[in-house]
């Protein structure tokens, strides 16, 4: 029987209703989480390692990086077939993507959460964990990177988004759809994530801020980020990546100060591009020193830029080389 190492980090999946506090709070240990899944021992030999027990709004890129280190070390153990991470759903897609950026081995990693607490009626945690362990121990998932596995569907870490604040079918991969599904007797992939790139920063040292373009805003948030010590800024533009023209001079000064500026899009899918030539267009931002990002959400563009600038800080001053890495 294959062995899967389950890292628990917290989230609703490990929460119960607290009468006194009037809401769900962290309450379930890693061991109890696994013990509550009927039939899990028939899927794989499961070893639980508690990493934390927090709501996922407490996760930071540094914690994600440390989690990645712990998982990669565990997966170096010869008898480990794969890993599962239990996680709050709010930032699940960020942790999954950070792990994916750093994951070079063939062994699958599945990040799993739940929309209902362990004490709620029809808690979805046990079924989700069962599927995640099944996928992590499957041959089908090998060599394909990191996944979010919930509601019987398998999503690529790079593509998945939380799309509903409460529904159990919240995770979707807008535009692309899931890569596969987990059934009672099998794991099925209908497509493979392509274009994964793995990075090897020694530490996560770069700080990157996200600034969302909103109608009528100017350069002040950009100026603040630069003054406050950001190494990179992701500007989440409209549609094709266009932004209010009043932000452009701020971008120019940020780039002159050695801060990398990457344009992403507020749109759910698609990539920014220099289709237009008016003030505030991506072409204009590039003339001011910015770099075009790719199809990633702003949150994931931020994580990728953090990882890249941590490994290659010199790229902040090499826009065309940085763009080749960011626009993929
Ligand atoms: N409690 C939230 C979190 O920790 C939501 C969840 O897990 O579903 O992210």
XYZ file of C-alpha atoms and ligand atoms in Angstrom:
337
model
C 0.000 0.000 0.000
C 1.296 3.475 -0.885
C 2.124 6.006 1.789
C 0.798 9.575 1.765
C 2.000 12.221 4.175
C -0.752 14.591 5.277
C 0.329 18.042 6.460
C -2.410 19.829 8.381
C -2.447 23.633 8.484
C -5.975 24.433 9.713
C -8.989 26.015 8.017
C -12.709 25.333 8.273
C -11.991 21.671 7.600
C -10.472 21.527 11.118
C -12.979 23.843 12.850
C -15.971 23.261 15.106
C -18.744 25.542 16.299
C -17.913 27.264 19.572
C -21.056 28.151 21.534
C -19.355 30.862 23.564
C -17.618 32.588 20.634
C -20.639 32.144 18.355
C -18.804 30.767 15.311
C -16.396 28.172 13.942
C -12.940 28.078 15.521
C -9.887 25.798 15.097
C -10.652 22.657 17.119
C -9.648 19.445 15.345
C -6.166 17.943 15.551
C -4.465 16.503 12.470
C -4.842 12.951 13.797
C -8.576 13.450 14.477
C -9.044 14.948 11.023
C -7.695 11.810 9.372
C -9.510 9.541 11.821
C -12.843 11.105 10.798
C -12.494 9.908 7.189
C -14.250 6.547 6.692
C -12.239 4.090 4.624
C -9.095 6.214 4.435
C -6.850 3.363 5.526
C -8.011 1.386 2.483
C -6.818 4.127 0.140
C -3.289 4.600 1.467
C -1.119 4.384 4.530
C -1.533 7.865 5.966
C 0.968 9.645 8.177
C -0.194 12.962 9.647
C 2.204 15.838 10.404
C 0.749 18.937 12.010
C 2.184 22.130 10.532
C -0.264 24.603 12.108
C -3.928 24.928 13.009
C -5.021 28.361 11.845
C -7.616 29.978 9.613
C -5.974 30.519 6.251
C -6.094 34.321 6.539
C -3.080 33.743 8.823
C -1.014 32.129 6.075
C 1.865 34.226 4.767
C 4.152 33.651 1.779
C 6.921 32.878 4.279
C 4.785 30.189 5.942
C 3.945 28.770 2.511
C 7.651 28.664 1.721
C 8.398 26.873 5.003
C 5.570 24.444 4.324
C 7.052 23.729 0.907
C 10.414 22.989 2.503
C 8.818 20.554 4.947
C 6.858 18.793 2.194
C 9.814 18.501 -0.178
C 11.891 17.000 2.657
C 9.130 14.509 3.441
C 8.758 13.558 -0.213
C 12.487 12.808 -0.369
C 11.655 9.838 1.875
C 11.632 6.904 -0.492
C 8.435 5.302 0.810
C 6.362 8.502 0.459
C 4.225 8.386 -2.695
C 2.729 11.851 -2.348
C 1.578 14.561 0.031
C -1.717 16.138 1.040
C -2.077 19.537 2.678
C -5.264 20.374 4.566
C -5.852 24.120 4.376
C -8.417 26.878 4.750
C -10.114 27.616 1.454
C -9.651 31.404 1.578
C -5.982 31.340 0.590
C -5.813 27.707 -0.570
C -5.123 28.716 -4.174
C -2.165 30.846 -3.072
C -0.532 28.117 -1.001
C -1.167 25.560 -3.754
C 0.485 27.818 -6.311
C 3.465 28.644 -4.066
C 4.011 24.908 -3.527
C 3.721 24.359 -7.290
C 6.364 27.001 -8.050
C 8.812 25.188 -5.777
C 7.911 21.556 -6.490
C 10.328 19.700 -8.752
C 9.674 16.067 -7.861
C 7.306 13.722 -9.679
C 5.358 12.995 -6.507
C 1.909 14.614 -6.397
C 0.877 17.206 -3.828
C -2.856 17.775 -3.243
C -4.136 20.749 -1.271
C -7.562 20.193 0.232
C -10.046 22.149 2.333
C -13.729 22.229 3.199
C -16.475 24.793 3.045
C -18.299 23.341 6.045
C -16.834 22.881 9.493
C -16.255 19.496 11.092
C -19.306 20.024 13.347
C -21.626 21.226 10.539
C -24.385 19.145 8.958
C -23.011 17.372 5.862
C -19.421 18.430 6.507
C -17.533 18.133 3.219
C -14.084 17.709 4.798
C -13.959 13.892 5.104
C -14.955 13.231 1.466
C -12.519 15.884 0.262
C -9.649 14.378 2.283
C -10.509 10.911 0.988
C -10.277 12.182 -2.601
C -7.094 14.159 -1.971
C -5.339 11.099 -0.523
C -6.596 8.996 -3.423
C -5.222 11.481 -5.970
C -1.920 11.957 -4.089
C -1.336 8.209 -4.063
C -2.323 7.683 -7.698
C 0.025 6.968 -10.576
C -2.155 9.191 -12.766
C -1.202 12.323 -10.804
C 2.561 11.754 -10.935
C 4.663 14.369 -12.669
C 1.824 16.880 -12.942
C 2.661 19.177 -10.016
C 0.344 20.473 -7.312
C -3.451 20.289 -7.291
C -6.426 21.596 -5.388
C -8.775 18.654 -4.793
C -12.275 19.438 -3.545
C -15.794 18.361 -4.401
C -14.423 15.364 -6.358
C -12.692 17.638 -8.873
C -8.979 18.091 -9.482
C -7.713 21.559 -10.381
C -4.225 22.664 -11.397
C -2.692 24.924 -8.736
C -1.878 27.572 -11.301
C -5.455 27.852 -12.575
C -7.725 27.291 -9.598
C -9.760 30.098 -7.974
C -12.203 30.275 -5.106
C -15.316 31.645 -6.827
C -18.047 31.564 -4.169
C -17.823 32.601 -0.532
C -19.850 29.678 0.817
C -20.829 27.073 -1.807
C -19.145 23.646 -1.689
C -18.542 23.842 -5.450
C -16.575 27.054 -4.959
C -13.332 25.966 -6.655
C -13.174 26.448 -10.396
C -10.517 26.941 -12.997
C -12.094 29.755 -14.999
C -11.784 29.313 -18.756
C -9.858 26.010 -18.562
C -11.952 23.861 -16.230
C -10.700 21.104 -13.921
C -7.886 18.793 -15.043
C -9.691 15.703 -13.776
C -11.867 14.118 -11.162
C -11.764 11.548 -8.440
C -14.347 8.775 -8.493
C -15.008 5.947 -6.044
C -12.792 3.507 -7.896
C -10.365 5.676 -9.881
C -8.596 8.953 -10.517
C -9.176 10.369 -13.985
C -7.179 13.089 -15.749
C -8.612 14.520 -18.956
C -5.740 16.943 -19.513
C -2.348 17.661 -17.993
C -1.177 21.026 -16.693
C 1.386 22.296 -19.208
C 4.054 24.980 -18.943
C 4.907 24.467 -15.279
C 8.139 26.143 -14.273
C 9.981 25.369 -11.047
C 12.175 27.877 -9.191
C 14.854 27.366 -6.544
C 15.224 30.423 -4.288
C 17.317 29.728 -1.168
C 14.944 31.877 0.894
C 11.886 33.976 0.202
C 13.395 37.429 0.589
C 11.532 39.649 -1.894
C 8.463 41.622 -0.927
C 5.829 42.269 -3.567
C 2.645 44.309 -3.164
C -0.515 44.162 -5.285
C -2.232 47.405 -6.249
C -5.582 47.140 -7.967
C -6.402 49.687 -10.652
C -9.676 51.404 -9.917
C -11.289 54.126 -11.952
C -9.880 57.512 -11.127
C -6.991 56.492 -8.861
C -3.530 58.003 -9.117
C 0.019 57.101 -8.153
C -0.154 57.395 -4.357
C -0.395 53.637 -3.565
C 2.565 52.989 -5.859
C 4.582 55.716 -4.140
C 3.680 54.247 -0.756
C 4.763 50.728 -1.760
C 8.128 52.023 -2.994
C 8.703 54.127 0.147
C 7.661 51.183 2.314
C 10.322 48.887 0.850
C 8.573 46.733 -1.771
C 10.919 45.012 -4.235
C 8.124 44.504 -6.707
C 4.610 45.748 -7.423
C 1.868 43.916 -9.279
C -0.610 46.364 -10.785
C -3.914 44.619 -11.392
C -5.198 46.486 -14.431
C -8.535 46.465 -16.230
C -9.230 44.033 -19.089
C -6.106 43.857 -21.257
C -4.143 45.403 -18.370
C -5.026 49.048 -18.930
C -4.787 51.393 -15.937
C -5.709 54.987 -15.088
C -3.059 57.137 -16.848
C -2.351 58.963 -13.574
C -0.626 55.777 -12.302
C 1.990 55.820 -15.084
C 4.417 58.386 -13.640
C 4.352 56.442 -10.378
C 5.334 53.300 -12.295
C 8.155 55.178 -13.981
C 9.586 56.403 -10.658
C 9.175 52.964 -9.056
C 11.133 51.313 -11.869
C 13.850 54.019 -11.647
C 14.095 53.153 -7.918
C 14.776 49.489 -8.833
C 11.291 48.165 -8.088
C 9.934 45.659 -10.611
C 6.424 46.526 -11.818
C 4.320 43.794 -13.408
C 0.906 44.355 -14.993
C -1.791 41.707 -14.467
C -5.523 41.819 -15.143
C -8.640 42.095 -13.010
C -10.414 39.917 -15.577
C -11.029 36.331 -14.464
C -9.126 34.894 -17.423
C -6.940 36.024 -20.280
C -3.698 37.979 -20.227
C -2.719 41.608 -20.372
C -1.340 42.744 -23.707
C -0.270 45.892 -25.546
C -3.301 45.895 -27.858
C -3.830 49.610 -27.315
C -1.634 52.656 -27.655
C -3.387 55.236 -25.508
C -2.170 56.653 -22.161
C -2.687 53.995 -19.480
C -2.501 51.076 -21.929
C -0.055 48.221 -21.389
C 2.091 49.663 -24.194
C 2.249 52.927 -22.241
C 3.047 51.086 -18.962
C 5.867 49.232 -20.724
C 7.274 52.543 -21.984
C 7.283 53.594 -18.329
C 9.315 50.475 -17.455
C 6.634 47.959 -16.459
C 6.585 44.316 -17.489
C 3.593 42.394 -18.776
C 2.397 39.469 -16.663
C 0.588 36.402 -18.026
C -2.676 34.597 -17.338
C -2.252 34.346 -13.571
C -4.462 36.168 -11.098
C -2.844 39.154 -9.404
C -2.434 37.150 -6.176
C -0.535 34.399 -8.010
C 1.429 36.898 -10.113
C 2.577 38.381 -6.806
C 3.760 35.014 -5.456
C 5.574 34.225 -8.687
C 7.306 37.616 -8.691
C 8.326 37.101 -5.040
C 9.863 33.742 -5.891
C 11.639 35.047 -9.012
C 13.021 38.193 -7.356
C 14.173 36.127 -4.367
C 16.160 33.872 -6.689
C 17.234 36.578 -9.165
C 17.011 40.082 -7.641
C 18.904 41.463 -10.646
C 15.835 40.832 -12.835
C 14.152 43.878 -11.273
C 16.387 45.918 -13.586
C 16.096 43.608 -16.616
C 12.510 44.075 -17.845
C 12.656 41.971 -20.997
C 14.196 38.981 -19.178
C 11.697 39.352 -16.352
C 8.815 39.542 -18.825
C 9.843 36.248 -20.431
C 9.385 34.573 -17.051
C 6.256 36.443 -15.985
C 4.270 36.173 -19.229
C 3.825 32.445 -19.516
N -12.138 29.619 7.477
C -11.704 29.937 6.179
C -10.211 29.681 6.010
O -9.569 29.278 6.958
C -12.500 29.329 5.069
C -12.342 27.842 4.864
O -11.445 27.184 5.300
O -13.216 27.309 4.146
O -9.729 29.901 4.945
